[in-house]
Every structure is written in C-alpha cells, then in structure tokens.
Tab-separated table of C-alpha atoms in Angstrom:
chain	number	residue	atom	x	y	z
A	1347	MET	CA	15.158	31.708	-23.038
A	1348	THR	CA	12.871	32.980	-20.278
A	1349	ALA	CA	12.375	31.162	-16.983
A	1350	HIS	CA	8.754	30.571	-17.931
A	1351	SER	CA	9.562	28.933	-21.260
A	1352	ALA	CA	12.216	26.773	-19.578
A	1353	ARG	CA	9.704	25.276	-17.157
A	1354	PRO	CA	8.884	21.596	-17.699
A	1355	ARG	CA	5.531	20.954	-19.296
A	1356	ILE	CA	5.413	17.215	-18.812
A	1357	ALA	CA	3.959	15.728	-15.638
A	1358	ILE	CA	3.892	12.017	-14.862
A	1359	LEU	CA	1.595	10.591	-12.221
A	1360	THR	CA	2.889	7.372	-10.729
A	1361	SER	CA	1.573	4.918	-8.166
A	1362	HIS	CA	2.396	1.409	-7.011
A	1363	GLY	CA	-0.186	-0.407	-9.109
A	1364	GLN	CA	-0.965	-4.098	-8.690
A	1365	PRO	CA	1.728	-6.613	-9.750
A	1366	SER	CA	-0.751	-9.492	-10.053
A	1367	ALA	CA	-3.099	-7.525	-12.336
A	1368	PRO	CA	-1.458	-4.357	-13.734
A	1369	PRO	CA	-4.092	-3.153	-16.272
A	1370	PRO	CA	-6.936	-2.003	-13.923
A	1371	PRO	CA	-4.707	0.312	-11.830
A	1372	GLU	CA	-3.176	1.691	-15.031
A	1373	ILE	CA	-6.640	2.522	-16.353
A	1374	HIS	CA	-7.640	4.161	-13.083
A	1375	LEU	CA	-4.431	6.207	-12.870
A	1376	ALA	CA	-4.913	7.341	-16.474
A	1377	ALA	CA	-8.372	8.609	-15.534
A	1378	VAL	CA	-6.866	10.550	-12.626
A	1379	ALA	CA	-4.260	11.997	-15.002
A	1380	ALA	CA	-7.039	13.106	-17.361
A	1381	ALA	CA	-8.789	14.893	-14.491
A	1382	VAL	CA	-5.535	16.640	-13.526
A	1383	GLN	CA	-4.964	17.544	-17.170
A	1384	ASP	CA	-8.193	19.581	-17.086
A	1385	HIS	CA	-6.490	21.911	-14.582
A	1386	LEU	CA	-3.188	22.078	-16.507
A	1387	PRO	CA	-4.117	22.962	-20.109
A	1388	ASP	CA	-0.528	23.915	-20.997
A	1389	TRP	CA	0.874	20.599	-19.796
A	1390	GLU	CA	0.887	17.004	-20.978
A	1391	VAL	CA	-0.080	14.840	-18.019
A	1392	ARG	CA	0.976	11.212	-18.366
A	1393	SER	CA	0.653	8.270	-15.991
A	1394	ALA	CA	2.441	5.001	-15.229
A	1395	THR	CA	2.317	2.575	-12.317
A	1396	LEU	CA	5.503	1.034	-10.976
A	1397	SER	CA	3.989	-2.442	-11.363
A	1398	SER	CA	3.782	-2.209	-15.152
A	1399	LYS	CA	7.210	-3.104	-16.517
A	1400	GLY	CA	8.744	-0.318	-18.567
A	1401	PHE	CA	5.727	2.007	-18.398
A	1402	LEU	CA	7.418	4.672	-16.267
A	1403	GLU	CA	10.538	4.660	-18.406
A	1404	ALA	CA	8.425	4.945	-21.565
A	1405	ALA	CA	6.470	7.842	-20.084
A	1406	MET	CA	9.659	9.796	-19.313
A	1407	ARG	CA	11.044	10.031	-22.867
A	1408	GLU	CA	12.850	13.302	-22.073
A	1409	ASP	CA	14.497	15.130	-19.178
A	1410	GLY	CA	12.676	17.763	-17.130
A	1411	ALA	CA	9.380	16.069	-16.293
A	1412	VAL	CA	7.607	16.656	-12.979
A	1413	ILE	CA	7.034	13.331	-11.260
A	1414	TYR	CA	3.917	13.231	-9.083
A	1415	PRO	CA	3.998	10.362	-6.529
A	1416	PHE	CA	0.386	9.303	-5.943
A	1417	PHE	CA	1.451	7.812	-2.612
A	1418	MET	CA	0.492	8.572	0.973
A	1419	ALA	CA	4.010	8.856	2.418
A	1420	ARG	CA	7.626	9.450	1.532
A	1421	GLY	CA	8.568	5.846	2.199
A	1422	TRP	CA	10.119	2.847	0.459
A	1423	PHE	CA	8.567	3.333	-2.966
A	1424	THR	CA	9.025	7.100	-3.174
A	1425	GLY	CA	12.406	7.118	-1.447
A	1426	LYS	CA	14.055	4.022	-2.950
A	1427	VAL	CA	12.117	2.359	-5.772
A	1428	LEU	CA	11.067	5.459	-7.703
A	1429	PRO	CA	14.495	7.186	-7.729
A	1430	GLY	CA	16.039	3.876	-8.777
A	1431	ARG	CA	13.663	3.579	-11.709
A	1432	LEU	CA	14.406	7.178	-12.729
A	1433	LYS	CA	18.183	6.836	-12.563
A	1434	GLY	CA	19.764	8.529	-15.554
A	1435	TRP	CA	16.984	11.075	-15.997
A	1436	ARG	CA	16.738	14.655	-14.743
A	1437	TYR	CA	13.345	15.434	-13.223
A	1438	ARG	CA	11.499	17.381	-10.561
A	1439	MET	CA	9.681	15.526	-7.779
A	1440	ALA	CA	6.363	16.807	-6.436
A	1441	THR	CA	5.251	16.304	-2.843
A	1442	PRO	CA	3.595	12.886	-2.384
A	1443	PHE	CA	-0.193	13.082	-2.329
A	1444	GLY	CA	-0.602	12.110	1.327
A	1445	LEU	CA	1.813	14.828	2.487
A	1446	ASP	CA	0.188	17.684	0.567
A	1447	PRO	CA	-0.499	20.527	3.029
A	1448	ALA	CA	-3.868	21.176	1.380
A	1449	LEU	CA	-5.157	17.618	1.887
A	1450	PRO	CA	-6.245	17.911	5.552
A	1451	ALA	CA	-8.606	20.845	4.847
A	1452	LEU	CA	-10.086	18.933	1.910
A	1453	THR	CA	-10.565	15.931	4.188
A	1454	VAL	CA	-12.172	17.960	6.969
A	1455	ALA	CA	-14.683	19.337	4.480
A	1456	ALA	CA	-15.486	15.808	3.301
A	1457	ILE	CA	-15.915	14.519	6.862
A	1458	ARG	CA	-18.225	17.390	7.779
A	1459	SER	CA	-20.234	16.786	4.609
A	1460	ALA	CA	-20.543	13.054	5.349
A	1461	LEU	CA	-21.651	13.706	8.931
A	1462	HIS	CA	-24.151	16.347	7.829
A	1463	ALA	CA	-25.623	14.002	5.212
A	1464	ARG	CA	-26.280	11.449	7.959
A	1465	GLY	CA	-27.638	13.984	10.415
A	1466	TRP	CA	-24.832	13.238	12.874
A	1467	LYS	CA	-23.362	15.858	15.178
A	1468	VAL	CA	-19.585	16.120	15.070
A	1469	ALA	CA	-19.175	15.872	18.844
A	1470	GLU	CA	-21.223	12.655	18.902
A	1471	SER	CA	-19.395	10.983	16.033
A	1472	GLU	CA	-16.106	9.203	15.405
A	1473	VAL	CA	-13.724	8.690	12.506
A	1474	LEU	CA	-11.432	5.699	12.127
A	1475	LEU	CA	-8.529	6.541	9.836
A	1476	ALA	CA	-7.618	3.198	8.248
A	1477	ALA	CA	-4.066	3.327	6.891
A	1478	HIS	CA	-1.596	0.928	5.317
A	1479	GLY	CA	1.299	0.880	7.757
A	1480	SER	CA	4.371	-1.089	6.756
A	1481	ALA	CA	6.800	-3.714	7.958
A	1482	ARG	CA	9.521	-2.031	5.835
A	1483	GLY	CA	9.841	1.031	8.057
A	1484	PRO	CA	8.014	3.683	10.086
A	1485	LYS	CA	7.357	6.283	7.358
A	1486	ALA	CA	3.886	5.043	6.356
A	1487	ALA	CA	2.565	4.964	9.926
A	1488	GLU	CA	4.223	8.273	10.769
A	1489	ALA	CA	2.514	9.947	7.805
A	1490	ALA	CA	-0.881	8.590	8.867
A	1491	GLU	CA	-0.415	9.626	12.499
A	1492	ALA	CA	0.746	13.120	11.479
A	1493	PHE	CA	-2.286	13.444	9.237
A	1494	ALA	CA	-4.561	12.292	12.074
A	1495	SER	CA	-3.004	14.870	14.401
A	1496	THR	CA	-3.690	17.622	11.877
A	1497	LEU	CA	-7.317	16.523	11.543
A	1498	ARG	CA	-7.720	16.482	15.325
A	1499	ALA	CA	-6.405	20.035	15.517
A	1500	GLN	CA	-8.923	21.170	12.890
A	1501	MET	CA	-11.830	19.176	14.372
A	1502	PRO	CA	-11.105	19.029	18.119
A	1503	GLU	CA	-14.676	18.020	18.931
A	1504	LEU	CA	-14.409	14.854	16.830
A	1505	ARG	CA	-13.054	11.579	18.215
A	1506	LEU	CA	-10.504	10.253	15.721
A	1507	THR	CA	-8.510	7.028	15.938
A	1508	THR	CA	-6.085	5.239	13.623
A	1509	GLY	CA	-5.764	1.615	12.589
A	1510	PHE	CA	-3.428	-0.145	10.165
A	1511	VAL	CA	-3.588	-2.991	7.687
A	1512	GLU	CA	0.009	-4.173	8.146
A	1513	GLU	CA	0.958	-3.178	11.697
A	1514	THR	CA	-0.516	-2.571	15.126
A	1515	PRO	CA	-2.949	-1.263	16.086
A	1516	PHE	CA	-4.709	-3.203	13.340
A	1517	VAL	CA	-7.912	-1.906	11.771
A	1518	ALA	CA	-10.068	-4.592	13.412
A	1519	GLU	CA	-8.625	-3.772	16.843
A	1520	ALA	CA	-9.200	-0.037	16.394
A	1521	ALA	CA	-12.720	-0.559	15.063
A	1522	ARG	CA	-13.997	-2.665	17.956
A	1523	ASN	CA	-14.717	0.316	20.196
A	1524	CYS	CA	-16.350	2.467	17.510
A	1525	GLY	CA	-20.009	3.314	18.003
A	1526	ALA	CA	-22.858	3.436	15.506
A	1527	GLN	CA	-22.084	7.028	14.482
A	1528	SER	CA	-18.688	6.161	13.062
A	1529	LEU	CA	-17.022	6.651	9.697
A	1530	CYS	CA	-14.065	4.642	8.461
A	1531	LEU	CA	-11.890	6.804	6.226
A	1532	PRO	CA	-9.231	4.921	4.197
A	1533	PHE	CA	-5.922	6.809	4.193
A	1534	PHE	CA	-5.162	5.609	0.669
A	1535	ALA	CA	-4.701	7.287	-2.689
A	1536	GLN	CA	-6.439	4.568	-4.707
A	1537	THR	CA	-8.916	1.754	-4.175
A	1538	GLY	CA	-6.701	-1.327	-4.303
A	1539	ALA	CA	-7.014	-4.748	-2.703
A	1540	HIS	CA	-6.443	-3.388	0.815
A	1541	VAL	CA	-9.416	-1.035	0.478
A	1542	ARG	CA	-11.664	-3.448	-1.437
A	1543	GLU	CA	-10.934	-6.528	0.652
A	1544	ASP	CA	-8.742	-6.158	3.751
A	1545	ILE	CA	-10.393	-3.132	5.346
A	1546	PRO	CA	-14.003	-4.360	4.856
A	1547	ALA	CA	-12.958	-7.768	6.241
A	1548	ALA	CA	-11.385	-6.118	9.294
A	1549	LEU	CA	-14.493	-4.002	9.873
A	1550	ALA	CA	-16.701	-7.085	9.598
A	1551	GLU	CA	-14.478	-8.922	12.087
A	1552	ALA	CA	-14.851	-6.004	14.519
A	1553	ARG	CA	-18.633	-5.806	13.864
A	1554	PHE	CA	-18.175	-2.181	12.897
A	1555	LYS	CA	-21.546	-0.448	12.917
A	1556	GLY	CA	-20.598	2.671	10.976
A	1557	ASP	CA	-20.015	3.490	7.312
A	1558	LEU	CA	-16.988	3.079	5.077
A	1559	LEU	CA	-16.076	6.216	3.102
A	1560	PRO	CA	-14.205	6.425	-0.238
A	1561	VAL	CA	-10.413	6.743	-0.237
A	1562	LEU	CA	-8.830	10.183	0.105
A	1563	GLY	CA	-7.745	10.029	-3.529
A	1564	ALA	CA	-11.417	10.083	-4.557
A	1565	LEU	CA	-12.307	13.262	-2.647
A	1566	PRO	CA	-13.771	16.200	-4.580
A	1567	GLY	CA	-11.044	18.695	-5.326
A	1568	VAL	CA	-8.195	16.176	-5.467
A	1569	ALA	CA	-7.430	16.768	-9.169
A	1570	LYS	CA	-6.984	20.503	-8.525
A	1571	LEU	CA	-4.840	19.770	-5.460
A	1572	MET	CA	-2.582	17.544	-7.581
A	1573	ALA	CA	-2.368	20.127	-10.365
A	1574	ASP	CA	-1.329	22.794	-7.867
A	1575	ALA	CA	1.365	20.503	-6.452
A	1576	ILE	CA	2.720	19.860	-9.941
A	1577	GLU	CA	2.948	23.578	-10.664
A	1578	ARG	CA	4.759	24.178	-7.365
A	1579	ALA	CA	7.215	21.406	-8.168
A	1580	ALA	CA	7.880	22.952	-11.577
A	1581	GLU	CA	9.548	25.871	-9.811
A	1582	THR	CA	12.034	23.675	-7.936
A	1583	GLU	CA	15.513	22.566	-8.994
A	1584	LEU	CA	16.003	19.615	-11.330
A	1585	SER	CA	17.465	16.446	-9.850
A	1586	SER	CA	21.218	16.052	-10.166
A	1587	PRO	CA	22.479	15.222	-13.650
A	1588	PRO	CA	23.301	11.548	-14.295
A	1589	ALA	CA	26.855	10.504	-13.627
A	1590	ALA	CA	29.127	10.470	-16.653
C-alpha cells in the first residue's frame, strides 16, 4: 500500500457548541464543514460539537481521522476534553484554528479592507481584539496576546489593544479609550453567546463609537485555510494506539 493511499480521508471539525441549545451550533458547524469539503474533494468532512452528547463519537466510526479543533487556543477543551472524548481511537490532530500560522495574514487583509471601506487611514485608526480569556488557565489569553503581537508586527502603524470577556483587562475597560475610528474584532471561531451578547453589551457600557466586525471564523478564505491545515495534519503521525 502506498503512503498516499494510506492517508486518512476522513476529517472531523469540532467545536465547543452550546450546552443549553446544541442544535444551532451543530447546524453552523456543518455549514463550515461543507465549505471546507469544497476544498477537499477526495475527503469526507464531518462535524460534531462537544456539547452534543455522542455526536463526536458517532462521527469517528473508524481510526485514522484528522480532527480539526475549531478553537482559538490549545487550552482546556483541546488539551483535556477532546483527547478524553477520543480515548480509544487513533487519530491525527490538526493545529487549532486560532493558532494557524496563515490566520494573521488573512486577518490583516480583512482589517485593511474594513478600514478602506470606511475611508479610514490605518495610522489614524484602532483595532480592539476582543477575546475570550479564561479562568481555567492562561492558554486562551496567551493565544490572543500572541496573535495581537503578530498583527502589530504586520501593521506597525495601527494601534491595537486587547480585551477579554472572562478576565482582565475586560472588553469594556479596553474599549473606553477607543476613538471613533475603531474596529472591534472578535477573536472567536464562531458567533456564540459571547459574541452576540457579551461583547456588544461591553461595548455599549464603554460607549464604544466604532464598529463591530464579524468573528475571525467568518473571514473570507477561512475554509481554504482549514482545508490546508487538515492536509498538513494528514502527513503527521497517528496518535498512540489505545492501551490493551
């Protein structure tokens, strides 16, 4: 059997989902999987959120799948919950969405496009990167700050700050000093309750005068980025075999 024919041809996109209302995130993730499928015609791209009981296990069905974590960091869910749910299976793990090395360039292009559409000069504008943060550990905030540092290096003329939903500095605090030519960019893969409710509420509290952009997971080119990450992961070693 050739190396090419031995490659896995099943990819499974997974995200946290919403425990209180699992169906809408499942539907959205399935739509993302369909978009990724367009770039991987020789694959079967499945999807399952962690919040839907048994969905991930049902999507596995056989060893060798590439698991794509539609998460922003390598934190609690990708480091603890997901491997625990996959115990007993052999799989390959792709780089989490938020850590993809191609994401900053995609984001810079989107920021420049948004500023151009508003007629704003980069040097006179500001971006607030609104991220999740976490009380569970530092990984979520570290991923957001590393991403912000990369953006600053690629757009040194732009003022860029960070704010968090679940830790300091909070989004409302970070947004208070933003001027009229400001964009709030949610450092999230999907539009969940934090993006629909918490971030807009924090911006309203801060009397934010700028505009709220879509989440990074909705950027043009994301489906291709995810497909490329899946193909890279297909060339890596399988996880260790389950214990006898």
